[in-house]
Short mmCIF file of C-alpha atoms in Angstrom, two decimals:
data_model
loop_
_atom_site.label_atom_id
_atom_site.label_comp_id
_atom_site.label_asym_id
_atom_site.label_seq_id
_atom_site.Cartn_x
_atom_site.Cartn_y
_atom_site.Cartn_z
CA UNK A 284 -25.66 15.50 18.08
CA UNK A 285 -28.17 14.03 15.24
CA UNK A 286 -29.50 11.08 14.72
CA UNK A 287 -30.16 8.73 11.74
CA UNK A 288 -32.80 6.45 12.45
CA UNK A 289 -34.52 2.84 10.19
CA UNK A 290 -36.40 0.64 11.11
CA UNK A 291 -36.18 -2.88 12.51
CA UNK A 292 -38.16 -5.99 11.48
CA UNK A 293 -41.28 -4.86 13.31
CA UNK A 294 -40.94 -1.65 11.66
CA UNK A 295 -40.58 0.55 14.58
CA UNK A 296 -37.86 3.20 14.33
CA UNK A 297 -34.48 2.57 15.31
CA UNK A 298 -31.20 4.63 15.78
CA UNK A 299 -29.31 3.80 13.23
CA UNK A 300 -26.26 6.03 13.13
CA UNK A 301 -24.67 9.01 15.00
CA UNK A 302 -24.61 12.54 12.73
CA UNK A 303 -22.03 14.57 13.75
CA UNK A 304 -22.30 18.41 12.70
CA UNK A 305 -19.47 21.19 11.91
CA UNK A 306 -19.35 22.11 15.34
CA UNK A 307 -18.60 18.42 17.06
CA UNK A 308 -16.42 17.00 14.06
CA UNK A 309 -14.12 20.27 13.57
CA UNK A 310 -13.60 19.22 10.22
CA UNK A 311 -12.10 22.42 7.96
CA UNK A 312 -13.57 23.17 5.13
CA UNK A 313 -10.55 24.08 3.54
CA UNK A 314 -9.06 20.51 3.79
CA UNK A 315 -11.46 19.14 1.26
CA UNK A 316 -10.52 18.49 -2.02
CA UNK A 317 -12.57 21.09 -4.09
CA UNK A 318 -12.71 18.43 -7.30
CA UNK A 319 -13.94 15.82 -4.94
CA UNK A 320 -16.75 18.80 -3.46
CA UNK A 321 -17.28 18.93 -7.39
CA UNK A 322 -18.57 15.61 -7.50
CA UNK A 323 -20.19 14.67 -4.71
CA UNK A 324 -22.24 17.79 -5.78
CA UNK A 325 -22.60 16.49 -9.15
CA UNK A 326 -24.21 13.43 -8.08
CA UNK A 327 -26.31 15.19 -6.05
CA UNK A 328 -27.78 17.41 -8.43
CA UNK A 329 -28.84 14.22 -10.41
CA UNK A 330 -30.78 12.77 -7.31
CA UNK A 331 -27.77 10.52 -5.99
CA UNK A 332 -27.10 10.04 -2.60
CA UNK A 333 -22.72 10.60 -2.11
CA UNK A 334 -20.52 10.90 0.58
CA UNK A 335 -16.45 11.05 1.22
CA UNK A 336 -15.69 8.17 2.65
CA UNK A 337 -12.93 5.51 4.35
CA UNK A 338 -9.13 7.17 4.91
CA UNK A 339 -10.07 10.32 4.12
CA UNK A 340 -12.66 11.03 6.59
CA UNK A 341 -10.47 9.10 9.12
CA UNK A 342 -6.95 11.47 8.40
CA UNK A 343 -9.58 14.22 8.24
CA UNK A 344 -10.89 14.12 11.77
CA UNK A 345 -6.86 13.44 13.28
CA UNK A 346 -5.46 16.16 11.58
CA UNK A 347 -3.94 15.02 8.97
CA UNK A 348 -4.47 16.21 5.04
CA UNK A 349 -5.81 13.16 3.02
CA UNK A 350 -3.78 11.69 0.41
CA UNK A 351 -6.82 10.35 -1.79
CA UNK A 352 -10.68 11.40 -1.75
CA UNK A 353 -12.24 8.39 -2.27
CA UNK A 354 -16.27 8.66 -3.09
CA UNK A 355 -19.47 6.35 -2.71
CA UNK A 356 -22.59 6.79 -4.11
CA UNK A 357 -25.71 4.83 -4.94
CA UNK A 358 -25.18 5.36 -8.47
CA UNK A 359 -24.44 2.55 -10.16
CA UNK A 360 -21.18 2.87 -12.32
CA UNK A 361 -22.78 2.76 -15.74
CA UNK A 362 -24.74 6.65 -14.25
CA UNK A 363 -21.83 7.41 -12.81
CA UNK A 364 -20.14 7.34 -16.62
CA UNK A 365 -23.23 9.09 -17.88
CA UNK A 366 -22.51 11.81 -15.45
CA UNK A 367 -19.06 12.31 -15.85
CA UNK A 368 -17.56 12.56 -19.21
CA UNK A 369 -13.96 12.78 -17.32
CA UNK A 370 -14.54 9.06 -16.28
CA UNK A 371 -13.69 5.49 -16.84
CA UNK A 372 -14.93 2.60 -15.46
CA UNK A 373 -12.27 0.49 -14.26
CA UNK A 374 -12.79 -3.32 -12.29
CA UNK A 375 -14.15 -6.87 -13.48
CA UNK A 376 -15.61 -7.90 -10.62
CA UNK A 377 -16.77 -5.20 -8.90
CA UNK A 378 -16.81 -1.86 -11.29
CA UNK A 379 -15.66 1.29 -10.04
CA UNK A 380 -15.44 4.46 -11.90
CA UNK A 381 -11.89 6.99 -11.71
CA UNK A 382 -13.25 10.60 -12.46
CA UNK A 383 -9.90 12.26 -13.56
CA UNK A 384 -9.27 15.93 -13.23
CA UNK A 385 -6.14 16.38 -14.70
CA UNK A 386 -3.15 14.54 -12.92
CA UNK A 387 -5.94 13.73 -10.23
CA UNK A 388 -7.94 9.91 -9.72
CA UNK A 389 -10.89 9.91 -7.59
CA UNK A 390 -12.41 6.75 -6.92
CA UNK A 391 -16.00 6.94 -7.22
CA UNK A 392 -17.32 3.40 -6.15
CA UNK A 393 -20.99 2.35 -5.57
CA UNK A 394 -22.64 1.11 -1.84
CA UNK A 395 -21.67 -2.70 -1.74
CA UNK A 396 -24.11 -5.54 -1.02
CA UNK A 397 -23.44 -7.77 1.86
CA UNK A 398 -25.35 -10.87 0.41
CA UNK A 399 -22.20 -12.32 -0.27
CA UNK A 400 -20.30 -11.99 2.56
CA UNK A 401 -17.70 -8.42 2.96
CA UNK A 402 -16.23 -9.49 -0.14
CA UNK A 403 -19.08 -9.78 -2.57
CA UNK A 404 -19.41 -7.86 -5.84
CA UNK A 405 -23.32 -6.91 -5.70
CA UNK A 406 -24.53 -3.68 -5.37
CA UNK A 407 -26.17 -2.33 -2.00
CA UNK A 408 -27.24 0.20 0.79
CA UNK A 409 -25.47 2.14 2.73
CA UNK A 410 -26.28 0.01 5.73
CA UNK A 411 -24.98 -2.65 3.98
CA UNK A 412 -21.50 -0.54 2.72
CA UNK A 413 -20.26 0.30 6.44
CA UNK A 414 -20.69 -3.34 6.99
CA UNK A 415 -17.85 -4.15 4.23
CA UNK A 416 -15.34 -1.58 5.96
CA UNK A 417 -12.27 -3.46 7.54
CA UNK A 418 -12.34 -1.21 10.57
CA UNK A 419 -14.19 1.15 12.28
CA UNK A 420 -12.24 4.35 11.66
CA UNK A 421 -12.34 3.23 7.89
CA UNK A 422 -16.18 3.47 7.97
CA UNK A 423 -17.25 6.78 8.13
CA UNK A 424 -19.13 8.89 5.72
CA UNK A 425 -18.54 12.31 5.14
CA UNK A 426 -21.05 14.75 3.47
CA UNK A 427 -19.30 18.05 2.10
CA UNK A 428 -22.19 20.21 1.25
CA UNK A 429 -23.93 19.78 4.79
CA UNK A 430 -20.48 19.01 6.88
CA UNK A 431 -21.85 16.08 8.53
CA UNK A 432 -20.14 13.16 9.34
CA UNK A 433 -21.89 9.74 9.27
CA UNK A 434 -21.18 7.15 11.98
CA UNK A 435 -22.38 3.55 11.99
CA UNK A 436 -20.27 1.48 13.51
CA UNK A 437 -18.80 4.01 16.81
CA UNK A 438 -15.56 5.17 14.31
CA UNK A 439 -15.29 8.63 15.72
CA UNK A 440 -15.18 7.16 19.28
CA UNK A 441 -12.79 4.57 18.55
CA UNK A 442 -10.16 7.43 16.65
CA UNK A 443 -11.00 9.25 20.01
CA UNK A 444 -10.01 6.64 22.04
CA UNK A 445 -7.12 5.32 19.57
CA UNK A 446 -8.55 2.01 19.41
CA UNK A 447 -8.27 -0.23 16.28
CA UNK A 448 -11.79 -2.42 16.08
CA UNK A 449 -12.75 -4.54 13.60
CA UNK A 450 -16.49 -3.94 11.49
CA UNK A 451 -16.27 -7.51 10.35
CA UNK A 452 -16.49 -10.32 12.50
CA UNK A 453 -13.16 -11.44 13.59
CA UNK A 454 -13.87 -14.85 12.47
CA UNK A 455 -14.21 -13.81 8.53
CA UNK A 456 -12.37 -10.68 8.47
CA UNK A 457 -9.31 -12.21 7.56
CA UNK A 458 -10.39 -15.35 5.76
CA UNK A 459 -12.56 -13.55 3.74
CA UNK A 460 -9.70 -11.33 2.83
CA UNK A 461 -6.22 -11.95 4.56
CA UNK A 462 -4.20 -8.68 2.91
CA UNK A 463 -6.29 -7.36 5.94
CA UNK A 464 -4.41 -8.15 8.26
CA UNK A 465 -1.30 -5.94 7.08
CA UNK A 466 -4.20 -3.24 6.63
CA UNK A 467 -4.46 -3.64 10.36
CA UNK A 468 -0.46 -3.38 11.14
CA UNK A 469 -0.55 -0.08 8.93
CA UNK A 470 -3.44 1.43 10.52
CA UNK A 471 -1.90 0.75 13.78
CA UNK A 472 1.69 1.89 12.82
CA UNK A 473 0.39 5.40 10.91
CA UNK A 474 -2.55 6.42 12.81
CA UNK A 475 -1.19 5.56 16.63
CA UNK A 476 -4.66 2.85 17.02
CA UNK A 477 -4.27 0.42 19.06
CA UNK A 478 -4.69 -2.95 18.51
CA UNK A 479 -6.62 -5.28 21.10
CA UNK A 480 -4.48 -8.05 22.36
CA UNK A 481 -6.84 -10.24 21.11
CA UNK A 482 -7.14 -9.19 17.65
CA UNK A 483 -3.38 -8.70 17.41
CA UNK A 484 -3.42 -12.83 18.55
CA UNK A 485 -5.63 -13.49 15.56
CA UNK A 486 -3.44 -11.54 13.04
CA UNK A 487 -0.45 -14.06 14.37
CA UNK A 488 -2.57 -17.08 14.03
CA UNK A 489 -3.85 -16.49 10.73
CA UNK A 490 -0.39 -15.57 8.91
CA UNK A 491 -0.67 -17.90 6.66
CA UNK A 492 -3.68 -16.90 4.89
CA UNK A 493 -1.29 -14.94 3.43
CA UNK A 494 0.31 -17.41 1.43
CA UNK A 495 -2.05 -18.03 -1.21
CA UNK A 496 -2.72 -14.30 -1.91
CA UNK A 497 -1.53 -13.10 -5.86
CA UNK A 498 2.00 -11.35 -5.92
CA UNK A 499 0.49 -8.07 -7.49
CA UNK A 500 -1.50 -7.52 -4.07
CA UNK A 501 1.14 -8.60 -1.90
CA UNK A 502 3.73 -6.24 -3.98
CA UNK A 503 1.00 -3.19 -4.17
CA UNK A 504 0.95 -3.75 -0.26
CA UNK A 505 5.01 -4.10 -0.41
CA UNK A 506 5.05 -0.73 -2.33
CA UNK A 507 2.73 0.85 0.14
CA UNK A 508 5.33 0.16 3.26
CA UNK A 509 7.79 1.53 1.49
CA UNK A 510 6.76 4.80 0.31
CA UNK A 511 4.73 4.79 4.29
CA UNK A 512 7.28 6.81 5.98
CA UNK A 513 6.41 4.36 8.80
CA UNK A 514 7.98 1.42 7.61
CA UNK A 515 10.45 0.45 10.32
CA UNK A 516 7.18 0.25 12.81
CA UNK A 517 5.07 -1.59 10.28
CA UNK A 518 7.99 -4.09 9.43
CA UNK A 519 8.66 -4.49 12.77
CA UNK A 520 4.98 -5.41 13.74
CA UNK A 521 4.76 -7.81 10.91
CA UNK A 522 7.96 -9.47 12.32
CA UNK A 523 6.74 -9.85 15.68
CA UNK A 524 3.24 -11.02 13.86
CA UNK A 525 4.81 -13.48 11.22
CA UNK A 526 3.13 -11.53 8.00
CA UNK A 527 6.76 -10.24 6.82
CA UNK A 528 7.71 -13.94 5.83
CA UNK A 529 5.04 -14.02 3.32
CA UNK A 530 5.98 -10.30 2.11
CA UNK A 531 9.81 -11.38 1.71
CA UNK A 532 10.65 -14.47 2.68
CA UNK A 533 14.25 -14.30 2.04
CA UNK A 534 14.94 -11.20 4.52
CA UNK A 535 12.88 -12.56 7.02
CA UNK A 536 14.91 -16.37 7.01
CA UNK A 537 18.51 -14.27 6.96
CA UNK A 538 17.26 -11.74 9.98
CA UNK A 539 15.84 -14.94 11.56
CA UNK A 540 19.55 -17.08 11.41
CA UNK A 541 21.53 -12.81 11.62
CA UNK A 542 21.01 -10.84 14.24
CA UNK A 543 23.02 -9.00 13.08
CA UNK A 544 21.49 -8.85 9.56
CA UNK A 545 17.96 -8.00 11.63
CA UNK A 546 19.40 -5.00 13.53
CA UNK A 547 21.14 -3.54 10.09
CA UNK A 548 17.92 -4.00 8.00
CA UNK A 549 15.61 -2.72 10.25
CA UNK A 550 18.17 0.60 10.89
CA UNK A 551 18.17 0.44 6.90
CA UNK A 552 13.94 1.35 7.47
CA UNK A 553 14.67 4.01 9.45
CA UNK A 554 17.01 5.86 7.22
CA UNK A 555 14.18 5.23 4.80
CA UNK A 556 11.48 6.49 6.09
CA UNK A 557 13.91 9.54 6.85
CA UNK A 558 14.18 9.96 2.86
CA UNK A 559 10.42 9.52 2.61
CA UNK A 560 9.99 12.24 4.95
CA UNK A 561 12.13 14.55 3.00
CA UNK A 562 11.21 13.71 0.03
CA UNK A 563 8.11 12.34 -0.76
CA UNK A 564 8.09 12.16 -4.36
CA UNK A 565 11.62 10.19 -4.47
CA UNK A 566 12.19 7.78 -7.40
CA UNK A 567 10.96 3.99 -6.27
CA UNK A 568 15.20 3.24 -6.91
CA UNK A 569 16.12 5.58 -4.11
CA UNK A 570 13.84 3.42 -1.80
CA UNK A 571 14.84 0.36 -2.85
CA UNK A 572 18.39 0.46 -2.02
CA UNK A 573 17.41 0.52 1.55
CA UNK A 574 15.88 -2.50 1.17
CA UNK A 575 18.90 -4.81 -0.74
CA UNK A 576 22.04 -2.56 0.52
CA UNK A 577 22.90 -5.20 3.23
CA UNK A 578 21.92 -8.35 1.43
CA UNK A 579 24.56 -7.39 -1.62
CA UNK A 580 27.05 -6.82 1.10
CA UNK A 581 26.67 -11.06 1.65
CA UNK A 582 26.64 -12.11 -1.82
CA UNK A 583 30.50 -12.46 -1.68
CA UNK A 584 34.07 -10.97 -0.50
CA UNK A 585 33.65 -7.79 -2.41
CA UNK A 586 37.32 -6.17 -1.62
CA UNK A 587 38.29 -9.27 -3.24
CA UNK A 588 36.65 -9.48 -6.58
CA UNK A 589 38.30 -5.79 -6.63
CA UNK A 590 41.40 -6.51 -5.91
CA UNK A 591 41.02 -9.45 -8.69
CA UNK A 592 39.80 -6.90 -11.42
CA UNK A 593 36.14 -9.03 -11.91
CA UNK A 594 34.38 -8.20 -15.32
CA UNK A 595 31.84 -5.37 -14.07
CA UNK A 596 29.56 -6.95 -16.33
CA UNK A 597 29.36 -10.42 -15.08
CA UNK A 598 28.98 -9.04 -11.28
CA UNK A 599 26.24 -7.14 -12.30
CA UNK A 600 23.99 -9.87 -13.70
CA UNK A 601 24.95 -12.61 -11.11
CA UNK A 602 24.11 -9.05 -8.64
CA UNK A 603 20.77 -8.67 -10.30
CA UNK A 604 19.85 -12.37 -10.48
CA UNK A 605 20.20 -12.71 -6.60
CA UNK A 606 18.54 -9.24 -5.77
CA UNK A 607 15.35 -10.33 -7.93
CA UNK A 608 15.03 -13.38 -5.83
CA UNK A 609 15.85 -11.83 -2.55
CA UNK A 610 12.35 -9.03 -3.08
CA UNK A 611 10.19 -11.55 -4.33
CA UNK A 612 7.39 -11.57 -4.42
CA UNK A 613 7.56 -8.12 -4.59
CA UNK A 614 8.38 -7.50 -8.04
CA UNK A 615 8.97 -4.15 -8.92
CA UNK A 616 9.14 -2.12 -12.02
CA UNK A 617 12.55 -3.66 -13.74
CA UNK A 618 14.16 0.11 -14.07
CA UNK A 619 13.53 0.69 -10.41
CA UNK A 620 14.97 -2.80 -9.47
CA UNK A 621 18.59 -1.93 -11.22
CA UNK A 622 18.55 1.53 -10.69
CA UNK A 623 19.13 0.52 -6.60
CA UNK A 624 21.69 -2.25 -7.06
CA UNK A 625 23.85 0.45 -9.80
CA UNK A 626 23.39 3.07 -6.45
CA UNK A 627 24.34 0.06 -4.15
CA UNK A 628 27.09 -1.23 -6.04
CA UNK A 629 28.68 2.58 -6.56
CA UNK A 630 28.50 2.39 -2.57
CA UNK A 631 31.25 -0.36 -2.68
CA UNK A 632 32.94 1.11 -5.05
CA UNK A 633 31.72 -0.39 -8.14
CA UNK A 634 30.63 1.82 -10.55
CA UNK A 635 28.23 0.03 -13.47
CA UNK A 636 27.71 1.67 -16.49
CA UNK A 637 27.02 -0.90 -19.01
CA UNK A 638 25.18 -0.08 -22.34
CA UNK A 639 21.28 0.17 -22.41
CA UNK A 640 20.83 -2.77 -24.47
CA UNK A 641 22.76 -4.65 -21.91
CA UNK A 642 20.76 -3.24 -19.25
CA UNK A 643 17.43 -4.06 -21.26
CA UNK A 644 18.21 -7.54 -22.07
CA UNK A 645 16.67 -10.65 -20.19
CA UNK A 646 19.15 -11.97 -17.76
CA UNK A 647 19.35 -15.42 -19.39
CA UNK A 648 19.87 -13.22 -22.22
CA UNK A 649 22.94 -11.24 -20.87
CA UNK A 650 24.51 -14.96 -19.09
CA UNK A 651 24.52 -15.84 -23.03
CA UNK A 652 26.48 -12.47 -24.20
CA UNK A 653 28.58 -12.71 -21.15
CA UNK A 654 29.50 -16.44 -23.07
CA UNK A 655 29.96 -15.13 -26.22
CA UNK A 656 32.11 -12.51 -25.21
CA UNK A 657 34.23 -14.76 -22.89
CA UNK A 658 34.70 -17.30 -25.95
CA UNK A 659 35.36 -14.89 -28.89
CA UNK A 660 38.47 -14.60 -30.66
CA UNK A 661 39.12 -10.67 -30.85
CA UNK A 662 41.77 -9.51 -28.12
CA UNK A 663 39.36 -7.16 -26.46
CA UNK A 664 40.01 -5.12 -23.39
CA UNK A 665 37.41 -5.98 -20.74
CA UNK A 666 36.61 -2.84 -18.54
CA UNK A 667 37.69 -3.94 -14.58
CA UNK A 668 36.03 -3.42 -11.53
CA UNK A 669 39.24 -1.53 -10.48
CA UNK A 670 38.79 0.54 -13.17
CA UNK A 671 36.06 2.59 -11.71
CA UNK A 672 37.02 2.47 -7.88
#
């Protein structure tokens, strides 16, 4: 085992981190990405300092084959560019820069300055970086060409000991940045780290720091549960935690007044995660349905409006009107949205296959050609829910 030492304010030396070689971190070769080898290499060539770092070197040392190689270097972004004509930099506040290798992103970020707190956009030190990570086993440093693994912060021992620890303070890790604390639930959930009781406490009593967070983060985290293949456990934490209120409120009041609602949605996530784990690459529409399924079931006394021949077209946009409210804030991509009430309706037994332009249209939109329709003169044939059972 290696050392890294600095030094402290008197100058003497001082340990640092822990530099674990080939032979303690058992990390294969073969498992790294060889375009992200490319540019950590790159940047070393040109007198950077780079290293793999965060989820990667985390799924890395349990086994598991990385989804994304993200990068960090103490280039700033504008070298970065220079070095990379493959590149863009991306980011207001703090820049990044995705290096693209054909249908491949790697994040290539630069060592972040605590000055301002772990959610500051200055640039840094490495000291500084591992001091911005959420959690331990997201703070670790990976170097390709040597095969050492950089520990700060005790990450290794923690994945060891399947612990989930906080970097940050636990008084400002989650008001500095409360989409955190789901972080923490999906850590916990996907990587079998447990959570201290204490820390799981704090995730319950700050809740609603979630509240003022933007609904593009809270749907990107949505989006991330879903396509998790560990969403029943995650959902089920953030239940027991009180996050999934702020990530749909609507399920959470009907499981809260339904058991029975509850037991069906949460059995819903498990068939998910089933198709996730089959199929990976499964349209967003697919997932969806898992998701709205039982809450079109409530909207109204289905065998009826069959048996009464209902205008397809009217169910559909009072279907779609309730279903957008029910996900929100999630809001997914519109296609995706309609695509799982059509597949939800068909289980039923009512087929939808209205015209494109219909299914393009605003809803206020289609309520107004619904009118028309309804009010117009010509003796037209209106296609019947029982037509298509």
């Amino acid at each position: 085992m290696l050392y890294r030492y600095g030094k402290d304010n008197n100058g003497r030396p001082v340990k640092k981190a822990v530099v674990y070689t080939r032979e303690e971190h058992l990390i294969p070769a073969y498992k790294i990405d060889p375009d992200a080898f490319k540019i950590v290499q790159r940047l070393k060539d040109n007198g950077y300092t780079a290293y793999i770092v965060g989820g990667a070197v985390r799924d890395l040392l349990i086994g598991k084959t990385p989804k994304d190689f993200d990068i960090v270097t103490d280039a700033t972004p504008s070298k970065i560019k220079r070095i990379f004509r493959n590149s863009r930099i991306i980011g207001r506040r703090f820049r990044l820069v995705h290096v693209i290798f054909g249908l491949k992103i790697f994040e290539v970020s630069t060592f972040r300055s605590t000055i301002d707190g772990s959610v500051g956009n200055s640039f840094g030190t490495i000291d500084e970086d591992v001091m911005r990570r959420d959690f331990t086993i997201n703070a670790l440093y990976y170097d390709p060409i040597l095969e050492q693994v950089i520990d700060y912060v005790g990450g290794v021992r923690d994945i060891k000991k399947s612990i989930l620890r906080p970097v940050i303070p636990v008084d400002k890790i989650f008001v500095e940045d409360p989409v955190r604390m789901l972080r923490a639930i999906k850590y916990s959930s996907t990587t079998d780290c447990q959570m201290a009781w204490s820390l799981r406490r704090k995730i319950k009593h700050s809740a609603h720091l979630l509240s003022p967070v933007s609904p593009s983060r809270l749907t990107e985290e949505m989006l991330k549960i879903i396509n998790s293949g560990h969403s029943f456990e995650i959902v089920s934490e953030c239940l027991a935690t009180d996050l999934y209120m702020y990530l749909q409120p609507s399920a959470t009041a009907m499981m809260f007044n339904d058991p029975q609602f509850e037991k069906n949605y949460l059995m819903n996530l498990k068939s998910l995660d089933e198709l996730v784990s089959k199929d990976k690459d499964a349209r967003l529409g697919k997932k969806l349905v898992f998701l709205i399924k039982d809450f079109i079931l409530t909207l109204t006394d289905w065998k009826k409006e069959i048996l009464n021949s209902s205008s397809v077209g009217e169910i559909y946009i009072k279907t779609w009107t309730e279903c957008r409210n029910f996900v929100l804030p999630m809001n997914p991509q519109r296609t995706e949205l309609e695509y799982a009430i059509r597949t939800s309706l068909r289980e039923i037994g009512i087929s939808i296959k209205l015209p494109k332009k219909v299914l393009s249209q605003p809803v206020s939109q289609k309520k107004d050609t619904a009118t028309k329709k309804k009010g117009s003169g010509r003796k037209k044939k209106s296609k019947k829910v029982n037509d298509a059972v």
